[in-house]
Structure formats: structure tokens, C-alpha cells
PDB file of C-alpha atoms and ligand atoms in Angstrom:
ATOM      1  CA  MET C   1     -41.093  43.717  48.566  1.00 70.00           C
ATOM      2  CA  GLY C   2     -42.581  40.262  47.952  1.00 92.00           C
ATOM      3  CA  LYS C   3     -45.907  39.041  49.180  1.00 98.00           C
ATOM      4  CA  LEU C   4     -46.233  37.965  52.786  1.00 98.00           C
ATOM      5  CA  ARG C   5     -46.632  34.187  52.918  1.00 98.00           C
ATOM      6  CA  LEU C   6     -49.562  33.082  55.043  1.00 99.00           C
ATOM      7  CA  GLY C   7     -50.214  29.768  56.729  1.00 99.00           C
ATOM      8  CA  VAL C   8     -53.928  29.596  57.518  1.00 99.00           C
ATOM      9  CA  LEU C   9     -55.042  27.182  60.239  1.00 98.00           C
ATOM     10  CA  ALA C  10     -58.738  26.274  60.176  1.00 98.00           C
ATOM     11  CA  SER C  11     -60.860  23.562  61.761  1.00 98.00           C
ATOM     12  CA  GLY C  12     -64.167  23.896  59.953  1.00 97.00           C
ATOM     13  CA  TRP C  13     -66.228  25.828  57.431  1.00 98.00           C
ATOM     14  CA  GLY C  14     -63.442  28.151  56.344  1.00 98.00           C
ATOM     15  CA  SER C  15     -65.397  31.257  55.367  1.00 98.00           C
ATOM     16  CA  ASN C  16     -62.683  33.440  56.924  1.00 98.00           C
ATOM     17  CA  LEU C  17     -60.087  31.516  54.945  1.00 98.00           C
ATOM     18  CA  GLN C  18     -62.167  32.247  51.853  1.00 98.00           C
ATOM     19  CA  SER C  19     -62.232  35.972  52.592  1.00 98.00           C
ATOM     20  CA  ILE C  20     -58.440  35.951  52.951  1.00 98.00           C
ATOM     21  CA  MET C  21     -57.919  33.985  49.722  1.00 98.00           C
ATOM     22  CA  ASP C  22     -60.331  36.289  47.886  1.00 98.00           C
ATOM     23  CA  ALA C  23     -58.608  39.447  49.127  1.00 98.00           C
ATOM     24  CA  ALA C  24     -55.230  38.008  48.142  1.00 98.00           C
ATOM     25  CA  ALA C  25     -56.451  36.895  44.704  1.00 98.00           C
ATOM     26  CA  ALA C  26     -57.969  40.333  44.082  1.00 98.00           C
ATOM     27  CA  GLY C  27     -54.671  41.994  44.981  1.00 98.00           C
ATOM     28  CA  LYS C  28     -56.255  43.829  47.912  1.00 98.00           C
ATOM     29  CA  ILE C  29     -53.519  42.640  50.282  1.00 98.00           C
ATOM     30  CA  LYS C  30     -49.811  42.093  49.674  1.00 98.00           C
ATOM     31  CA  ALA C  31     -50.087  38.519  50.885  1.00 98.00           C
ATOM     32  CA  GLU C  32     -50.672  35.038  49.548  1.00 98.00           C
ATOM     33  CA  VAL C  33     -51.935  31.895  51.221  1.00 98.00           C
ATOM     34  CA  ALA C  34     -48.985  29.488  51.035  1.00 98.00           C
ATOM     35  CA  VAL C  35     -50.643  26.571  52.816  1.00 98.00           C
ATOM     36  CA  VAL C  36     -53.861  25.731  54.637  1.00 98.00           C
ATOM     37  CA  PHE C  37     -53.671  23.383  57.578  1.00 98.00           C
ATOM     38  CA  SER C  38     -56.463  21.684  59.455  1.00 98.00           C
ATOM     39  CA  ASP C  39     -56.565  19.455  62.514  1.00 97.00           C
ATOM     40  CA  ASN C  40     -59.842  18.100  61.079  1.00 97.00           C
ATOM     41  CA  ASN C  41     -59.640  16.092  57.896  1.00 97.00           C
ATOM     42  CA  ASP C  42     -63.312  16.801  57.117  1.00 98.00           C
ATOM     43  CA  ALA C  43     -62.932  20.576  57.347  1.00 98.00           C
ATOM     44  CA  PHE C  44     -64.498  22.299  54.346  1.00 98.00           C
ATOM     45  CA  ALA C  45     -61.619  24.771  54.654  1.00 98.00           C
ATOM     46  CA  LEU C  46     -59.344  22.099  53.113  1.00 98.00           C
ATOM     47  CA  GLU C  47     -61.721  21.763  50.180  1.00 98.00           C
ATOM     48  CA  ARG C  48     -61.755  25.527  49.664  1.00 98.00           C
ATOM     49  CA  ALA C  49     -57.943  25.539  49.588  1.00 98.00           C
ATOM     50  CA  ARG C  50     -57.803  22.703  47.037  1.00 98.00           C
ATOM     51  CA  LYS C  51     -60.302  24.506  44.824  1.00 98.00           C
ATOM     52  CA  ALA C  52     -58.058  27.559  44.891  1.00 98.00           C
ATOM     53  CA  GLY C  53     -54.995  25.461  44.044  1.00 98.00           C
ATOM     54  CA  ILE C  54     -53.450  26.025  47.447  1.00 98.00           C
ATOM     55  CA  PRO C  55     -51.737  23.155  49.331  1.00 98.00           C
ATOM     56  CA  ALA C  56     -54.161  21.719  51.894  1.00 98.00           C
ATOM     57  CA  ARG C  57     -52.658  19.671  54.688  1.00 98.00           C
ATOM     58  CA  HIS C  58     -54.003  17.727  57.636  1.00 98.00           C
ATOM     59  CA  LEU C  59     -52.389  16.223  60.719  1.00 96.00           C
ATOM     60  CA  ASN C  60     -54.368  14.345  63.334  1.00 97.00           C
ATOM     61  CA  PRO C  61     -53.261  15.560  66.780  1.00 95.00           C
ATOM     62  CA  ARG C  62     -54.298  12.184  68.216  1.00 95.00           C
ATOM     63  CA  ASN C  63     -51.478  10.532  66.285  1.00 97.00           C
ATOM     64  CA  PHE C  64     -48.877  12.404  68.319  1.00 97.00           C
ATOM     65  CA  GLY C  65     -47.637  11.647  71.828  1.00 96.00           C
ATOM     66  CA  SER C  66     -47.853  15.262  72.971  1.00 96.00           C
ATOM     67  CA  LYS C  67     -48.961  18.718  71.895  1.00 96.00           C
ATOM     68  CA  ASP C  68     -45.300  19.694  71.408  1.00 97.00           C
ATOM     69  CA  GLU C  69     -44.672  16.748  69.087  1.00 97.00           C
ATOM     70  CA  CYS C  70     -47.719  17.669  67.030  1.00 97.00           C
ATOM     71  CA  GLU C  71     -46.714  21.317  66.855  1.00 98.00           C
ATOM     72  CA  LYS C  72     -43.187  20.365  65.767  1.00 98.00           C
ATOM     73  CA  ALA C  73     -44.696  18.506  62.817  1.00 98.00           C
ATOM     74  CA  LEU C  74     -46.931  21.484  62.078  1.00 98.00           C
ATOM     75  CA  LEU C  75     -43.948  23.831  62.298  1.00 98.00           C
ATOM     76  CA  LYS C  76     -42.031  21.689  59.809  1.00 98.00           C
ATOM     77  CA  LEU C  77     -44.980  21.873  57.439  1.00 98.00           C
ATOM     78  CA  LEU C  78     -45.273  25.657  57.811  1.00 98.00           C
ATOM     79  CA  ASN C  79     -41.535  26.081  57.236  1.00 98.00           C
ATOM     80  CA  GLU C  80     -41.640  23.853  54.161  1.00 98.00           C
ATOM     81  CA  HIS C  81     -44.097  26.318  52.678  1.00 98.00           C
ATOM     82  CA  GLY C  82     -42.106  29.382  53.700  1.00 98.00           C
ATOM     83  CA  VAL C  83     -44.847  30.671  55.983  1.00 98.00           C
ATOM     84  CA  GLN C  84     -44.168  34.068  57.555  1.00 98.00           C
ATOM     85  CA  LEU C  85     -47.508  34.849  59.220  1.00 98.00           C
ATOM     86  CA  VAL C  86     -49.753  32.239  60.854  1.00 99.00           C
ATOM     87  CA  CYS C  87     -53.469  33.102  60.671  1.00 99.00           C
ATOM     88  CA  LEU C  88     -55.898  31.193  62.861  1.00 98.00           C
ATOM     89  CA  ALA C  89     -59.254  31.197  61.100  1.00 98.00           C
ATOM     90  CA  GLY C  90     -61.794  29.206  63.038  1.00 98.00           C
ATOM     91  CA  TYR C  91     -58.995  27.060  64.435  1.00 98.00           C
ATOM     92  CA  MET C  92     -60.417  25.387  67.494  1.00 96.00           C
ATOM     93  CA  ARG C  93     -57.167  24.644  69.308  1.00 96.00           C
ATOM     94  CA  MET C  94     -54.851  26.689  71.469  1.00 96.00           C
ATOM     95  CA  VAL C  95     -51.551  27.321  69.745  1.00 97.00           C
ATOM     96  CA  GLY C  96     -48.623  26.430  72.014  1.00 97.00           C
ATOM     97  CA  LYS C  97     -45.057  27.457  72.674  1.00 97.00           C
ATOM     98  CA  VAL C  98     -43.480  25.622  69.736  1.00 98.00           C
ATOM     99  CA  ILE C  99     -45.403  27.677  67.184  1.00 98.00           C
ATOM    100  CA  LEU C 100     -45.447  30.920  69.177  1.00 98.00           C
ATOM    101  CA  ASP C 101     -41.645  30.847  69.691  1.00 98.00           C
ATOM    102  CA  ALA C 102     -41.077  30.145  66.002  1.00 98.00           C
ATOM    103  CA  PHE C 103     -43.298  33.063  64.900  1.00 98.00           C
ATOM    104  CA  PRO C 104     -42.808  35.886  67.411  1.00 98.00           C
ATOM    105  CA  ASN C 105     -45.708  38.359  67.057  1.00 97.00           C
ATOM    106  CA  MET C 106     -46.560  36.654  63.801  1.00 98.00           C
ATOM    107  CA  VAL C 107     -49.517  34.531  64.887  1.00 98.00           C
ATOM    108  CA  ILE C 108     -52.933  36.197  64.683  1.00 98.00           C
ATOM    109  CA  ASN C 109     -56.493  35.102  65.365  1.00 98.00           C
ATOM    110  CA  ILE C 110     -60.054  36.183  64.678  1.00 98.00           C
ATOM    111  CA  HIS C 111     -62.519  35.930  67.544  1.00 98.00           C
ATOM    112  CA  PRO C 112     -66.307  36.400  67.189  1.00 98.00           C
ATOM    113  CA  ALA C 113     -66.771  38.814  70.113  1.00 98.00           C
ATOM    114  CA  LEU C 114     -65.448  42.113  71.398  1.00 98.00           C
ATOM    115  CA  LEU C 115     -62.518  40.936  73.512  1.00 98.00           C
ATOM    116  CA  PRO C 116     -61.810  40.877  76.382  1.00 98.00           C
ATOM    117  CA  ALA C 117     -65.520  40.005  76.645  1.00 98.00           C
ATOM    118  CA  PHE C 118     -66.571  36.457  75.859  1.00 98.00           C
ATOM    119  CA  PRO C 119     -63.272  34.682  75.105  1.00 98.00           C
ATOM    120  CA  GLY C 120     -63.123  30.972  74.382  1.00 98.00           C
ATOM    121  CA  LEU C 121     -65.662  28.926  72.518  1.00 97.00           C
ATOM    122  CA  CYS C 122     -68.905  30.256  70.994  1.00 97.00           C
ATOM    123  CA  GLY C 123     -68.259  33.947  71.608  1.00 97.00           C
ATOM    124  CA  GLN C 124     -71.397  34.911  69.645  1.00 97.00           C
ATOM    125  CA  GLN C 125     -73.612  32.629  71.734  1.00 97.00           C
ATOM    126  CA  GLN C 126     -72.020  33.864  74.969  1.00 98.00           C
ATOM    127  CA  ALA C 127     -72.758  37.479  74.009  1.00 98.00           C
ATOM    128  CA  TRP C 128     -76.293  36.585  72.981  1.00 97.00           C
ATOM    129  CA  ASP C 129     -76.954  34.720  76.238  1.00 97.00           C
ATOM    130  CA  TYR C 130     -75.549  37.607  78.277  1.00 98.00           C
ATOM    131  CA  GLY C 131     -77.922  40.088  76.640  1.00 98.00           C
ATOM    132  CA  VAL C 132     -75.431  42.678  75.399  1.00 98.00           C
ATOM    133  CA  LYS C 133     -76.703  45.409  73.057  1.00 98.00           C
ATOM    134  CA  PHE C 134     -73.557  45.433  70.948  1.00 98.00           C
ATOM    135  CA  SER C 135     -71.113  42.714  70.086  1.00 98.00           C
ATOM    136  CA  GLY C 136     -68.652  42.206  67.251  1.00 98.00           C
ATOM    137  CA  CYS C 137     -65.360  40.621  66.400  1.00 99.00           C
ATOM    138  CA  THR C 138     -61.684  41.048  67.140  1.00 99.00           C
ATOM    139  CA  VAL C 139     -58.464  40.342  65.281  1.00 99.00           C
ATOM    140  CA  HIS C 140     -55.609  40.014  67.743  1.00 98.00           C
ATOM    141  CA  PHE C 141     -52.065  38.779  68.128  1.00 98.00           C
ATOM    142  CA  VAL C 142     -51.923  35.392  69.771  1.00 98.00           C
ATOM    143  CA  ASP C 143     -50.101  34.866  73.048  1.00 98.00           C
ATOM    144  CA  GLU C 144     -50.103  31.914  75.469  1.00 97.00           C
ATOM    145  CA  GLY C 145     -53.511  32.890  76.889  1.00 97.00           C
ATOM    146  CA  MET C 146     -57.010  32.182  75.642  1.00 98.00           C
ATOM    147  CA  ASP C 147     -57.826  35.113  73.313  1.00 98.00           C
ATOM    148  CA  THR C 148     -55.724  37.470  75.449  1.00 98.00           C
ATOM    149  CA  GLY C 149     -53.186  38.928  72.995  1.00 98.00           C
ATOM    150  CA  PRO C 150     -52.903  42.563  71.812  1.00 98.00           C
ATOM    151  CA  ILE C 151     -55.884  43.763  69.798  1.00 98.00           C
ATOM    152  CA  ILE C 152     -55.308  44.793  66.175  1.00 98.00           C
ATOM    153  CA  ILE C 153     -58.810  45.622  64.881  1.00 98.00           C
ATOM    154  CA  GLN C 154     -62.342  45.328  66.225  1.00 98.00           C
ATOM    155  CA  ALA C 155     -65.694  45.771  64.486  1.00 99.00           C
ATOM    156  CA  VAL C 156     -68.907  46.443  66.386  1.00 99.00           C
ATOM    157  CA  VAL C 157     -72.375  45.205  65.446  1.00 98.00           C
ATOM    158  CA  PRO C 158     -75.711  45.968  67.140  1.00 98.00           C
ATOM    159  CA  VAL C 159     -77.862  43.290  68.735  1.00 98.00           C
ATOM    160  CA  TYR C 160     -81.559  43.700  67.829  1.00 98.00           C
ATOM    161  CA  ASP C 161     -84.564  42.598  69.849  1.00 96.00           C
ATOM    162  CA  ASP C 162     -85.678  40.192  67.163  1.00 95.00           C
ATOM    163  CA  ASP C 163     -82.238  38.613  66.726  1.00 97.00           C
ATOM    164  CA  THR C 164     -81.457  34.996  67.392  1.00 96.00           C
ATOM    165  CA  ALA C 165     -78.023  33.725  68.308  1.00 96.00           C
ATOM    166  CA  ASP C 166     -77.722  32.655  64.657  1.00 98.00           C
ATOM    167  CA  SER C 167     -78.721  35.990  63.143  1.00 98.00           C
ATOM    168  CA  LEU C 168     -76.284  37.743  65.459  1.00 98.00           C
ATOM    169  CA  ALA C 169     -73.513  35.286  64.498  1.00 98.00           C
ATOM    170  CA  ALA C 170     -74.199  35.952  60.803  1.00 98.00           C
ATOM    171  CA  ARG C 171     -73.978  39.730  61.335  1.00 98.00           C
ATOM    172  CA  ILE C 172     -70.677  39.266  63.166  1.00 98.00           C
ATOM    173  CA  LEU C 173     -69.284  36.921  60.494  1.00 98.00           C
ATOM    174  CA  GLU C 174     -69.902  39.533  57.804  1.00 98.00           C
ATOM    175  CA  GLN C 175     -67.613  41.883  59.719  1.00 98.00           C
ATOM    176  CA  GLU C 176     -65.038  39.153  60.334  1.00 98.00           C
ATOM    177  CA  HIS C 177     -64.660  38.798  56.584  1.00 98.00           C
ATOM    178  CA  LYS C 178     -63.791  42.496  56.372  1.00 98.00           C
ATOM    179  CA  ILE C 179     -61.458  43.012  59.303  1.00 98.00           C
ATOM    180  CA  TYR C 180     -59.401  39.833  58.980  1.00 99.00           C
ATOM    181  CA  PRO C 181     -58.059  40.603  55.480  1.00 98.00           C
ATOM    182  CA  GLU C 182     -57.661  44.237  56.543  1.00 98.00           C
ATOM    183  CA  ALA C 183     -55.465  43.257  59.516  1.00 98.00           C
ATOM    184  CA  ILE C 184     -53.378  40.938  57.348  1.00 98.00           C
ATOM    185  CA  GLY C 185     -52.955  43.740  54.817  1.00 98.00           C
ATOM    186  CA  LEU C 186     -51.661  46.088  57.509  1.00 98.00           C
ATOM    187  CA  ILE C 187     -49.122  43.511  58.698  1.00 98.00           C
ATOM    188  CA  ALA C 188     -48.064  42.749  55.123  1.00 98.00           C
ATOM    189  CA  GLU C 189     -47.336  46.425  54.557  1.00 98.00           C
ATOM    190  CA  GLY C 190     -45.467  46.795  57.855  1.00 97.00           C
ATOM    191  CA  ARG C 191     -48.034  49.317  59.035  1.00 98.00           C
ATOM    192  CA  LEU C 192     -48.539  48.040  62.587  1.00 98.00           C
ATOM    193  CA  LYS C 193     -46.455  48.904  65.621  1.00 97.00           C
ATOM    194  CA  LEU C 194     -46.729  46.898  68.808  1.00 97.00           C
ATOM    195  CA  ASN C 195     -46.020  48.673  72.099  1.00 97.00           C
ATOM    196  CA  GLY C 196     -46.777  46.404  75.028  1.00 96.00           C
ATOM    197  CA  ARG C 197     -50.460  45.544  74.756  1.00 97.00           C
ATOM    198  CA  LYS C 198     -51.123  48.392  72.381  1.00 98.00           C
ATOM    199  CA  VAL C 199     -51.145  48.129  68.621  1.00 98.00           C
ATOM    200  CA  PHE C 200     -50.788  51.307  66.583  1.00 98.00           C
ATOM    201  CA  ARG C 201     -51.263  51.918  62.880  1.00 96.00           C
ATOM    202  CA  LEU C 202     -48.356  53.620  61.149  1.00 94.00           C
TER     203      LEU C 202
HETATM  204  C1  GAR X 301     -65.670  32.324  63.084  1.00 80.16           C
HETATM  205  O1  GAR X 301     -66.810  32.965  63.582  1.00 80.16           O
HETATM  206  C2  GAR X 301     -64.479  32.594  63.975  1.00 80.16           C
HETATM  207  O2  GAR X 301     -64.468  33.877  64.502  1.00 80.16           O
HETATM  208  C3  GAR X 301     -64.706  31.576  65.055  1.00 80.16           C
HETATM  209  O3  GAR X 301     -65.137  30.421  64.385  1.00 80.16           O
HETATM  210  C4  GAR X 301     -65.824  30.796  63.198  1.00 80.16           C
HETATM  211  C5  GAR X 301     -65.183  30.080  62.044  1.00 80.16           C
HETATM  212  O4  GAR X 301     -65.870  30.333  60.859  1.00 80.16           O
HETATM  213  N1  GAR X 301     -63.506  31.340  65.793  1.00 80.16           N
HETATM  214  C6  GAR X 301     -63.502  31.007  67.081  1.00 80.16           C
HETATM  215  O5  GAR X 301     -64.503  30.883  67.742  1.00 80.16           O
HETATM  216  C7  GAR X 301     -62.117  30.785  67.659  1.00 80.16           C
HETATM  217  N2  GAR X 301     -62.214  30.506  69.046  1.00 80.16           N
HETATM  218  P1  GAR X 301     -65.199  29.996  59.469  1.00 80.16           P
HETATM  219  O6  GAR X 301     -64.671  28.559  59.575  1.00 80.16           O
HETATM  220  O7  GAR X 301     -66.338  30.089  58.497  1.00 80.16           O
HETATM  221  O8  GAR X 301     -64.108  30.973  59.199  1.00 80.16           O
END
């Protein structure tokens, strides 16, 4: 069985992308990053991809008449690189029908909170503001909703009295870098079964 070809979509810093590339390069997962795409030409994620010798591509959504048109161009790009699994890694846009229909149950996301709590933007800050004692991160399949798809893996971290929103976010990010490659590895080995909302490990 060949390696699962990943298309990683990232809008910014790209530390999750890095953890995926590192796991792939170290042979920890049966997957390889085929292309990195960003909606933001300044994203450091693109730089990380170039450094690793991985194609780094950008499209400006503002240059398209509609979300569908933009996604069709993105789909073409993903297909050109033989992408099988789409990984959102700090991608700050909702993925729409064009991509979801083309990759059924093959679009995943990492979210910096314990879903279904604190979906949407700044999950770490939301949890911090709310005053929870534990937070964490979630890797999940992507559906049409905002962070609503079936949950693959979660990691929990404590919130300490002397934390700041930033120190909490850093503790969460450390776990993100573990569970995202782990989830991709499970998919690459065909070790996940989806039954409705529930995801089981085989
Ligand atoms: C990560 O914390 C990720 O969970 C979050 O953005 C950060 C990106 O960091 N994603 C979302 O909030 C998605 N709504 P990175 O660019 O260093 O991987």
C-alpha cells in the first residue's frame, strides 16, 4: 500500500503543518504531504512547505466571483497533486460543498478546544474567558457545519490558576502537534470506522 497523499490547507504560522511533515519525514505515518495550500500569500506555512521541498500554492479568494468558483480552482490544484486526504491546519475558512463532495469523509480539521465546546474562532481564548478547568484540542471530520463533524481524537489539558490565554494556548498547541499526525496515521492505515457521528478505532 502506497503512502496516503495529503493536501494541507493552512492560513498562518503552520506549526501543525510542520508536525505533519515531520511525522511523515520520520516515517511515523504512512502519509506524505503532496501539496500545501494557503488562502494567505504571507502565511509562514507556505515557507515551511518550500523549505521541505513540498509544492506551496496560493490562491486569493478575492480574485474569484464566488466561493464555489474559488473551491473549483482549489479542487483542480488538489487533484493535480493526487491529494487523497485534505487536512485543515489552521485554515481560517469554512470548506464548502465543492471540496466536501469531492472528498467524502476525507476532509479533517484540528480545533483548539474540546468540541462541541467553543467552536469557531479563537477556541483557546473562548475557553480561557469562560473559566473552564480543562480544555484541549480535537481532530474531527469536516462537515458543512462550523466544527461540527464526527470526532476522531481529543486531548485534554488542565487550566491552571496562573495561566494566561497565551500559556493555555501553548499547552493546547503541544497536544495538537501530537494528535493531528496520530489521526492522519490512523486514516492512512485504514484503522478508523465511521458509524454515524461515532468514530471507532479498528
Ligand atoms: C491552531 O491552534 C489550530 O488549532 C487553530 O489555529 C492554530 C493554527 O496554528 N485552528 C483554528 O482555530 C481553526 N478554526 P498553526 O498555524 O501553527 O498550525
